[in-house]
Coordinates of C-alpha atoms in Angstrom, one line a residue:
X2 CA -9.1 -6.6 -18.9
X3 CA -9.8 -4.0 -16.4
X4 CA -9.5 -4.7 -12.7
X5 CA -9.9 -3.1 -9.1
X6 CA -7.4 -3.8 -6.2
X7 CA -7.1 -3.0 -2.7
X8 CA -4.1 -2.4 -0.8
X9 CA -4.9 -3.8 2.8
X10 CA -3.7 -1.8 6.0
X11 CA -0.9 -3.8 8.4
X12 CA 2.1 -5.3 7.9
X13 CA 2.0 -8.2 5.7
X14 CA 4.3 -10.2 2.8
X15 CA 1.3 -9.5 0.3
X16 CA -0.6 -6.4 0.9
X17 CA -2.4 -6.3 -2.8
X18 CA -5.3 -8.3 -3.5
X19 CA -7.8 -8.1 -6.2
X20 CA -11.2 -6.9 -5.3
X21 CA -13.2 -7.3 -8.8
X22 CA -12.5 -8.2 -12.0
X23 CA -13.1 -7.0 -15.3
X24 CA -14.6 -3.6 -14.4
X25 CA -13.8 -0.2 -15.5
X26 CA -14.1 1.9 -12.2
X27 CA -13.5 5.1 -13.3
X28 CA -14.0 7.3 -16.5
X29 CA -10.8 7.9 -18.4
X30 CA -9.4 11.5 -17.8
X31 CA -9.5 13.7 -21.2
X32 CA -6.5 15.4 -21.0
X33 CA -7.4 17.4 -23.8
X34 CA -9.7 19.5 -21.4
X35 CA -6.8 19.4 -18.4
X36 CA -4.2 21.6 -17.4
X37 CA -1.4 19.8 -16.2
X38 CA 0.9 21.9 -13.6
X39 CA 4.4 20.4 -12.5
X40 CA 3.7 20.2 -8.6
X41 CA 4.5 23.4 -6.4
X42 CA 3.1 23.4 -2.9
X43 CA 2.5 27.0 -3.3
X44 CA 0.0 27.0 -6.3
X45 CA -3.4 26.8 -6.0
X46 CA -5.3 24.5 -8.5
X47 CA -7.9 25.8 -11.0
X48 CA -10.9 23.2 -11.4
X49 CA -9.6 22.0 -14.7
X50 CA -6.1 21.4 -13.7
X51 CA -4.2 18.7 -12.0
X52 CA -0.6 18.5 -10.6
X53 CA 2.0 16.3 -12.4
X54 CA 5.0 14.6 -11.6
X55 CA 7.2 13.3 -14.7
X56 CA 9.5 10.4 -14.7
X57 CA 7.6 8.8 -11.7
X58 CA 8.8 5.4 -11.9
X59 CA 12.4 6.7 -11.1
X60 CA 11.0 8.8 -7.7
X61 CA 11.8 6.8 -4.5
X62 CA 8.0 7.0 -3.3
X63 CA 6.7 5.1 -6.6
X64 CA 4.6 1.8 -5.9
X65 CA 6.6 -1.2 -6.6
X66 CA 3.3 -2.8 -8.1
X67 CA 3.6 -0.3 -10.9
X68 CA 7.2 0.0 -11.4
X69 CA 7.3 -3.7 -12.1
X70 CA 5.6 -5.6 -15.1
X71 CA 1.9 -5.7 -13.9
X72 CA -0.1 -9.0 -14.0
X73 CA -3.4 -9.3 -12.4
X74 CA -3.0 -13.3 -12.2
X75 CA 0.0 -12.4 -9.3
X76 CA -3.0 -11.1 -7.1
X77 CA -5.0 -13.2 -4.5
X78 CA -8.7 -12.1 -4.5
X79 CA -9.7 -10.0 -1.3
X80 CA -11.3 -12.1 1.3
X81 CA -14.4 -10.8 3.4
X82 CA -12.5 -10.5 6.8
X83 CA -10.2 -7.7 4.9
X84 CA -12.8 -5.7 3.7
X85 CA -13.0 -3.0 6.5
X86 CA -9.0 -2.9 6.6
X87 CA -8.8 -1.7 2.8
X88 CA -6.3 1.5 3.0
X89 CA -6.8 2.5 -0.8
X90 CA -8.1 1.0 -4.1
X91 CA -6.6 1.4 -7.6
X92 CA -8.0 0.5 -11.0
X93 CA -6.0 -0.9 -13.6
X94 CA -7.6 0.6 -17.0
X95 CA -5.7 0.2 -20.0
X96 CA -2.5 0.2 -18.6
X97 CA -2.9 3.0 -16.5
X98 CA -3.7 3.0 -12.9
X99 CA -6.4 5.1 -10.9
X100 CA -6.0 5.5 -7.2
X101 CA -8.5 6.1 -4.3
X102 CA -7.7 6.7 -0.6
X103 CA -9.9 4.9 1.8
X104 CA -11.4 6.7 4.7
X105 CA -13.5 5.1 7.4
X106 CA -16.3 7.9 6.4
X107 CA -16.5 5.6 2.9
X108 CA -17.6 2.6 4.4
X109 CA -21.1 2.7 5.2
X110 CA -23.6 -0.6 6.6
X111 CA -27.1 0.6 6.9
X112 CA -30.5 -0.2 5.5
X113 CA -31.2 1.0 1.9
X114 CA -33.4 1.4 -0.8
X115 CA -31.9 0.2 -4.0
X116 CA -33.1 1.5 -7.5
X117 CA -33.2 -1.0 -10.1
X118 CA -35.8 -1.8 -12.6
X119 CA -37.7 -2.1 -9.1
X120 CA -37.0 -0.5 -6.0
X121 CA -35.6 -3.4 -3.4
X122 CA -34.7 -2.9 0.7
X123 CA -31.5 -4.0 1.1
X124 CA -30.6 -5.0 5.1
X125 CA -27.7 -3.3 6.2
X126 CA -25.5 -4.5 3.4
X127 CA -22.1 -3.0 3.4
X128 CA -21.2 -0.6 1.1
X129 CA -17.7 1.3 0.0
X130 CA -18.9 4.3 -1.4
X131 CA -16.3 5.0 -4.7
X132 CA -15.6 8.8 -5.7
X133 CA -16.6 10.2 -9.2
X134 CA -12.7 11.8 -9.8
X135 CA -10.1 9.7 -8.4
X136 CA -7.3 11.1 -6.2
X137 CA -4.4 10.1 -8.5
X138 CA -4.0 8.8 -11.9
X139 CA -0.6 7.2 -13.1
X140 CA -0.2 7.0 -16.8
X141 CA 1.8 4.5 -17.7
X142 CA 3.3 5.1 -20.9
X143 CA 4.4 8.9 -20.5
X144 CA 5.7 7.9 -16.9
X145 CA 3.5 11.0 -15.1
X146 CA 1.3 10.3 -11.9
X147 CA -1.5 12.7 -11.7
X148 CA -3.1 14.7 -8.8
X149 CA -4.5 17.4 -7.3
X150 CA -3.9 17.1 -3.3
X151 CA -0.4 15.9 -1.9
X152 CA -1.8 15.7 1.4
X153 CA -4.4 13.1 0.2
X154 CA -2.3 10.9 -1.8
X155 CA 0.6 11.1 0.9
X156 CA -0.7 7.9 2.8
X157 CA -0.8 6.0 -0.7
X158 CA 2.5 6.7 -2.0
X159 CA 4.9 7.1 1.3
X160 CA 7.4 9.8 1.0
X161 CA 5.9 11.8 -1.5
X162 CA 5.5 14.4 1.4
X163 CA 9.0 15.4 0.7
X164 CA 7.6 17.5 -2.3
X165 CA 6.1 19.8 0.4
X166 CA 9.2 21.2 1.4
X167 CA 9.1 23.2 4.9
X168 CA 11.8 25.0 6.2
X169 CA 13.7 23.3 9.2
X170 CA 14.0 25.3 12.6
X171 CA 17.7 26.1 11.7
X172 CA 16.4 27.3 8.1
X173 CA 13.7 29.7 9.7
X174 CA 16.4 31.3 11.7
X175 CA 18.9 32.1 9.2
X176 CA 15.9 33.4 6.9
X177 CA 14.7 35.5 9.6
X178 CA 18.5 36.9 10.3
X179 CA 18.6 38.0 6.6
X180 CA 19.9 41.6 6.5
X181 CA 16.8 43.0 5.4
X182 CA 14.8 41.8 8.2
X183 CA 14.5 43.1 11.9
X184 CA 12.2 41.2 14.5
X185 CA 9.9 43.0 16.4
X186 CA 10.1 41.9 20.5
X187 CA 7.4 39.9 20.4
X188 CA 7.9 38.2 17.4
X189 CA 10.7 35.0 17.1
X190 CA 11.3 31.9 15.4
X191 CA 8.6 29.8 17.7
X192 CA 5.6 32.0 16.3
X193 CA 6.5 31.0 12.6
X194 CA 3.6 29.0 11.3
X195 CA 3.5 25.9 8.8
X196 CA 2.1 27.9 6.1
X197 CA 4.9 30.6 6.3
X198 CA 7.7 27.9 6.9
X199 CA 6.7 26.3 3.6
X200 CA 6.7 29.9 2.2
X201 CA 10.0 30.5 3.6
X202 CA 11.4 27.2 1.9
X203 CA 10.7 28.8 -1.3
X204 CA 11.8 32.1 -0.4
X205 CA 15.1 30.8 0.4
X206 CA 15.5 29.2 -3.0
X207 CA 14.7 32.6 -4.6
X208 CA 16.9 34.2 -2.8
X209 CA 20.0 31.8 -3.3
X210 CA 19.1 32.2 -7.3
X211 CA 19.1 36.1 -7.1
X212 CA 22.0 38.0 -8.0
X213 CA 22.8 40.2 -4.9
X214 CA 22.9 43.5 -7.1
X215 CA 18.9 42.8 -7.6
X216 CA 18.1 42.7 -3.8
X217 CA 17.7 46.3 -3.5
X218 CA 15.1 46.8 -6.3
X219 CA 13.4 43.7 -4.4
X220 CA 13.0 45.4 -1.5
X221 CA 11.8 48.8 -3.0
X222 CA 9.3 46.6 -5.1
X223 CA 7.9 45.1 -1.9
X224 CA 8.0 48.6 -0.3
X225 CA 5.9 49.8 -3.5
X226 CA 3.3 47.5 -3.1
X227 CA 3.3 46.7 0.7
X228 CA 3.7 50.4 2.4
X229 CA 0.5 50.0 4.2
X230 CA 1.2 46.5 5.3
X231 CA 4.8 46.7 6.1
X232 CA 7.1 49.2 8.0
X233 CA 10.2 49.8 5.8
X234 CA 13.4 51.7 7.2
X235 CA 14.6 53.2 3.9
X236 CA 17.6 54.3 5.6
X237 CA 18.8 51.1 6.7
X238 CA 16.7 49.0 4.0
X239 CA 15.2 47.0 6.6
X240 CA 11.5 45.6 7.1
X241 CA 10.1 45.2 10.4
X242 CA 8.3 41.8 10.9
X243 CA 5.9 41.6 14.3
X244 CA 3.3 39.2 13.0
X245 CA 2.6 36.1 11.0
X246 CA 0.5 38.5 8.5
X247 CA 3.4 40.8 7.9
X248 CA 5.9 37.9 7.5
X249 CA 3.4 36.5 4.7
X250 CA 3.4 39.3 3.0
X251 CA 7.3 39.9 3.1
X252 CA 7.3 36.3 1.9
X253 CA 4.9 37.1 -1.4
X254 CA 7.4 39.9 -2.2
X255 CA 10.2 38.0 -2.3
X256 CA 8.4 35.7 -4.8
X257 CA 7.3 38.8 -6.7
X258 CA 3.5 38.0 -6.1
X259 CA 2.4 41.6 -6.5
X260 CA 1.8 43.1 -9.9
X261 CA -0.3 46.0 -11.7
X262 CA -2.8 45.5 -14.4
X263 CA -1.9 46.6 -17.6
X264 CA -5.7 48.0 -18.1
X265 CA -6.9 50.2 -15.1
X266 CA -3.5 50.3 -13.3
X267 CA -5.2 48.1 -10.6
X268 CA -2.6 46.8 -7.7
X269 CA -3.2 43.0 -7.4
X270 CA -1.7 40.1 -5.4
X271 CA -1.2 36.8 -7.3
X272 CA -3.2 33.7 -5.2
X273 CA -0.8 31.2 -7.3
X274 CA 1.6 31.4 -9.9
X275 CA 2.4 29.6 -13.1
X276 CA 5.2 30.0 -15.5
X277 CA 4.4 30.4 -19.1

């Protein structure tokens, strides 16, 4: 039997309640039509793509209620006084779990005209809007979590934002001290934005795995594509960074985001990458 459950805000011994019994809230995802991408914070999803986290039940941010044997009889029915305190809902459907984050804008209470067999006026009945597509889906058998936005589900799976790695202050300072970077007098670590801190975290991993002898080729590659964007001292083998935009292009270069089309010989920047 498929059922719908709700997580209620606030500290309480039993935060989960049954909301509706014997109902399938969301259409099942057709995995044959979707592309499932291992989560990468710098990847921009296509419309038919979802991020995935494998071995999800082994992650520290997995919910205990889906780790354990799930039995709907263990949940009390949600009473009216808690309706507006719902933080998220999930539908247990054929052993899988479909999640939706609940925000205040999804609650409506106004006079409406309902269209059934005939039109009827409903007086200020409370409503909770259910989105057409869930925010996350946990596939029990394959132990995979699917989602499209980490920011959206971070309030459901507490601690999952650890996957959105952002360089610390010390890591940013360390990166900007690399031998191939020279900062202008009006740009420093304090001006590095959150998006660039995220890119720095990725770039540091890339540099750590890169053989030292490849660094020279990397700098030449960046200069080939960014000669109009970045100042490069060929004698000193240093890029001057004086703005967020220049830092962004340097980081894109470290990640080898620039390429030339085989047909047409057009230089391009990859908006996101996916390993084949």
